[in-house]
Amino acid sequence: MAKGGEWVSLNPYLYRNRDFNEEWAWGVFLSDAVKHIANAVSELSGKNKQQVIDDIRTSFEAEMAKPTSEVRGGILKSDPEGE
């Protein structure tokens, strides 16, 4: 149970051993996620989709510069590719 907190589950191996930069791919992933969130918020609230994206970007940059909370947790140490 999350007990009011955020839980995030990601596959850190998703873009591993590909013919492109892994960090760049995660940036594309995050950008796509923001667009999906903006579509949903816009549809449900009537807010302008681009304004929602801009607001998320502003919040993201502020949080990266000065986090409001500590990131806790860790990763599983098993490697599904056996490396």
XYZ file of N, CA, C and O in Angstrom, residues 1-80:
320
model
N 0.836 -1.181 0.000
C 0.000 0.000 0.000
C 0.874 1.234 0.000
O 1.862 1.317 0.704
N 0.535 2.222 -0.792
C 1.332 3.441 -0.930
C 1.212 4.365 0.280
O 2.065 5.205 0.493
N 0.139 4.235 1.053
C -0.073 5.064 2.240
C 0.039 6.556 1.920
O 0.689 7.311 2.616
N -0.574 6.967 0.829
C -0.605 8.375 0.449
C 0.629 8.856 -0.294
O 0.704 10.009 -0.676
N 1.609 7.987 -0.513
C 2.825 8.374 -1.219
C 2.806 7.936 -2.663
O 1.882 7.279 -3.120
N 3.841 8.321 -3.370
C 3.981 7.919 -4.769
C 4.773 6.633 -4.862
O 5.750 6.446 -4.144
N 4.364 5.766 -5.754
C 5.124 4.564 -6.064
C 5.431 4.609 -7.549
O 4.550 4.885 -8.368
N 6.645 4.342 -7.901
C 7.047 4.335 -9.296
C 7.770 3.026 -9.578
O 8.618 2.598 -8.802
N 7.421 2.414 -10.683
C 8.084 1.191 -11.103
C 8.520 1.371 -12.551
O 7.693 1.644 -13.424
N 9.822 1.270 -12.792
C 10.371 1.422 -14.132
C 11.278 0.245 -14.453
O 11.884 -0.340 -13.560
N 11.404 -0.058 -15.704
C 12.352 -1.063 -16.154
C 13.627 -0.335 -16.562
O 13.693 0.233 -17.649
N 14.678 -0.355 -15.711
C 15.898 0.377 -16.051
C 16.631 -0.203 -17.251
O 17.522 0.433 -17.800
N 16.270 -1.394 -17.673
C 16.915 -2.034 -18.814
C 16.170 -1.783 -20.127
O 16.565 -2.309 -21.166
N 15.124 -0.987 -20.083
C 14.264 -0.797 -21.246
C 15.035 -0.378 -22.494
O 14.788 -0.880 -23.584
N 15.978 0.534 -22.351
C 16.712 1.056 -23.511
C 18.171 0.609 -23.539
O 18.975 1.156 -24.265
N 18.485 -0.399 -22.769
C 19.863 -0.872 -22.672
C 20.267 -1.626 -23.932
O 19.458 -2.308 -24.556
N 21.528 -1.484 -24.297
C 22.114 -2.205 -25.433
C 21.373 -1.939 -26.740
O 21.129 -2.849 -27.533
N 20.998 -0.701 -26.944
C 20.336 -0.318 -28.197
C 21.308 0.513 -29.031
O 22.385 0.881 -28.568
N 20.924 0.831 -30.232
C 21.778 1.619 -31.120
C 21.555 3.113 -30.961
O 21.769 3.875 -31.904
N 21.106 3.544 -29.779
C 20.907 4.968 -29.536
C 21.227 5.267 -28.072
O 21.369 4.362 -27.257
N 21.358 6.528 -27.765
C 21.722 6.967 -26.431
C 20.592 6.701 -25.441
O 19.467 7.157 -25.637
N 20.909 5.959 -24.409
C 19.909 5.564 -23.416
C 19.285 6.778 -22.706
O 18.068 6.836 -22.501
N 20.105 7.750 -22.331
C 19.591 8.934 -21.643
C 18.654 9.728 -22.547
O 17.630 10.250 -22.097
N 18.999 9.826 -23.826
C 18.135 10.517 -24.786
C 16.779 9.802 -24.874
O 15.724 10.440 -24.870
N 16.816 8.481 -24.914
C 15.577 7.703 -24.999
C 14.693 7.939 -23.772
O 13.476 8.043 -23.899
N 15.302 8.010 -22.578
C 14.505 8.285 -21.381
C 13.900 9.685 -21.451
O 12.777 9.911 -20.985
N 14.609 10.634 -22.047
C 14.048 11.970 -22.242
C 12.821 11.936 -23.149
O 11.812 12.595 -22.884
N 12.895 11.143 -24.219
C 11.745 10.974 -25.115
C 10.589 10.334 -24.361
O 9.432 10.753 -24.481
N 10.896 9.321 -23.554
C 9.883 8.648 -22.740
C 9.168 9.662 -21.837
O 7.935 9.697 -21.759
N 9.945 10.491 -21.127
C 9.352 11.478 -20.224
C 8.522 12.505 -20.990
O 7.445 12.914 -20.540
N 9.008 12.921 -22.144
C 8.261 13.869 -22.976
C 6.918 13.279 -23.411
O 5.880 13.949 -23.346
N 6.927 12.030 -23.845
C 5.686 11.364 -24.232
C 4.725 11.262 -23.048
O 3.515 11.465 -23.195
N 5.265 10.953 -21.859
C 4.422 10.860 -20.665
C 3.754 12.206 -20.368
O 2.556 12.259 -20.062
N 4.518 13.289 -20.471
C 3.953 14.625 -20.232
C 2.838 14.920 -21.230
O 1.788 15.465 -20.862
N 3.038 14.561 -22.466
C 2.013 14.810 -23.490
C 0.737 14.029 -23.185
O -0.375 14.564 -23.340
N 0.874 12.785 -22.748
C -0.306 11.988 -22.374
C -1.021 12.608 -21.168
O -2.253 12.703 -21.143
N -0.252 13.033 -20.180
C -0.836 13.676 -19.002
C -1.541 14.965 -19.404
O -2.669 15.225 -18.963
N -0.906 15.763 -20.244
C -1.513 17.028 -20.687
C -2.800 16.781 -21.457
O -3.785 17.514 -21.288
N -2.808 15.755 -22.297
C -4.044 15.417 -23.020
C -5.171 15.109 -22.040
O -6.297 15.596 -22.192
N -4.872 14.302 -21.028
C -5.901 13.911 -20.053
C -6.364 15.103 -19.230
O -7.570 15.306 -19.048
N -5.420 15.879 -18.715
C -5.789 17.046 -17.897
C -6.611 18.020 -18.724
O -7.626 18.554 -18.264
N -6.183 18.268 -19.950
C -6.903 19.187 -20.828
C -8.325 18.699 -21.103
O -9.290 19.471 -21.011
N -8.454 17.426 -21.416
C -9.774 16.871 -21.715
C -10.700 16.921 -20.507
O -11.880 17.240 -20.623
N -10.162 16.617 -19.328
C -10.994 16.561 -18.126
C -11.286 17.933 -17.518
O -12.319 18.119 -16.889
N -10.372 18.898 -17.723
C -10.530 20.196 -17.070
C -10.915 21.319 -18.021
O -11.361 22.377 -17.582
N -10.699 21.096 -19.314
C -10.956 22.145 -20.283
C -9.799 23.128 -20.418
O -9.878 24.088 -21.177
N -8.708 22.884 -19.677
C -7.538 23.762 -19.779
C -6.855 23.559 -21.126
O -6.925 22.489 -21.720
N -6.167 24.592 -21.578
C -5.416 24.533 -22.814
C -4.277 23.528 -22.670
O -3.492 23.611 -21.725
N -4.166 22.595 -23.619
C -3.173 21.531 -23.529
C -1.748 22.082 -23.483
O -0.925 21.619 -22.687
N -1.436 23.058 -24.320
C -0.081 23.618 -24.320
C 0.226 24.314 -23.004
O 1.345 24.235 -22.514
N -0.770 24.968 -22.400
C -0.547 25.606 -21.099
C -0.276 24.561 -20.023
O 0.568 24.761 -19.153
N -0.967 23.428 -20.099
C -0.713 22.338 -19.150
C 0.717 21.840 -19.308
O 1.436 21.650 -18.316
N 1.161 21.656 -20.546
C 2.542 21.223 -20.801
C 3.528 22.243 -20.240
O 4.500 21.880 -19.572
N 3.278 23.517 -20.500
C 4.163 24.575 -19.995
C 4.204 24.592 -18.475
O 5.271 24.767 -17.873
N 3.061 24.389 -17.837
C 3.006 24.357 -16.372
C 3.759 23.151 -15.811
O 4.458 23.261 -14.798
N 3.627 22.005 -16.472
C 4.360 20.816 -16.041
C 5.867 21.056 -16.204
O 6.651 20.722 -15.311
N 6.273 21.653 -17.320
C 7.697 21.938 -17.558
C 8.246 22.869 -16.475
O 9.334 22.628 -15.934
N 7.491 23.899 -16.133
C 7.920 24.835 -15.092
C 8.090 24.123 -13.758
O 9.088 24.307 -13.056
N 7.118 23.287 -13.419
C 7.179 22.525 -12.173
C 8.358 21.555 -12.191
O 9.085 21.414 -11.192
N 8.576 20.871 -13.320
C 9.666 19.914 -13.462
C 11.020 20.593 -13.238
O 11.855 20.115 -12.468
N 11.209 21.722 -13.906
C 12.482 22.433 -13.784
C 12.712 22.935 -12.362
O 13.831 22.863 -11.849
N 11.658 23.419 -11.715
C 11.781 23.877 -10.331
C 12.107 22.713 -9.404
O 12.956 22.830 -8.505
N 11.469 21.585 -9.616
C 11.699 20.403 -8.767
C 13.105 19.846 -8.968
O 13.738 19.393 -8.015
N 13.597 19.863 -10.196
C 14.957 19.406 -10.452
C 15.978 20.334 -9.789
O 16.993 19.879 -9.261
N 15.709 21.630 -9.818
C 16.631 22.609 -9.241
C 16.613 22.590 -7.717
O 17.660 22.737 -7.075
N 15.419 22.427 -7.144
C 15.282 22.461 -5.686
C 14.178 21.486 -5.286
O 13.011 21.859 -5.176
N 14.541 20.211 -5.048
C 13.541 19.196 -4.734
C 12.729 19.528 -3.479
O 13.271 20.045 -2.502
N 11.454 19.223 -3.536
C 10.573 19.438 -2.384
C 10.581 18.247 -1.442
O 10.090 18.346 -0.323
N 11.128 17.112 -1.907
C 11.234 15.926 -1.062
C 12.367 15.054 -1.576
O 12.811 15.177 -2.709
N 12.797 14.162 -0.715
C 13.876 13.236 -1.044
C 13.316 12.046 -1.825
O 12.232 11.556 -1.531
N 14.067 11.600 -2.815
C 13.698 10.393 -3.541
C 14.246 9.208 -2.750
O 15.428 9.160 -2.418
N 13.362 8.290 -2.427
C 13.765 7.109 -1.655
C 13.496 5.859 -2.473
O 12.744 5.884 -3.423
N 14.084 4.786 -2.059
C 13.859 3.523 -2.737
C 15.131 3.032 -3.383
O 16.217 3.540 -3.128
N 14.998 2.057 -4.216
C 16.169 1.482 -4.845
C 15.779 0.668 -6.053
O 14.656 0.759 -6.539
N 16.731 -0.093 -6.522
C 16.487 -0.931 -7.685
C 16.684 -2.390 -7.305
O 17.395 -2.706 -6.352
N 16.056 -3.266 -8.057
C 16.302 -4.688 -7.909
C 17.672 -4.975 -8.507
O 18.017 -4.442 -9.557
N 18.421 -5.803 -7.875
C 19.783 -6.065 -8.327
C 19.872 -7.139 -9.409
O 20.912 -7.371 -9.966
N 18.764 -7.792 -9.734
C 18.809 -8.819 -10.774
C 18.801 -8.170 -12.142
O 18.187 -7.144 -12.356
N 19.490 -8.771 -13.079
C 19.595 -8.276 -14.445
C 18.890 -9.268 -15.357
O 19.350 -10.398 -15.531
N 17.746 -8.872 -15.955
C 16.992 -9.815 -16.781
C 17.740 -10.265 -18.031
O 17.386 -11.265 -18.626
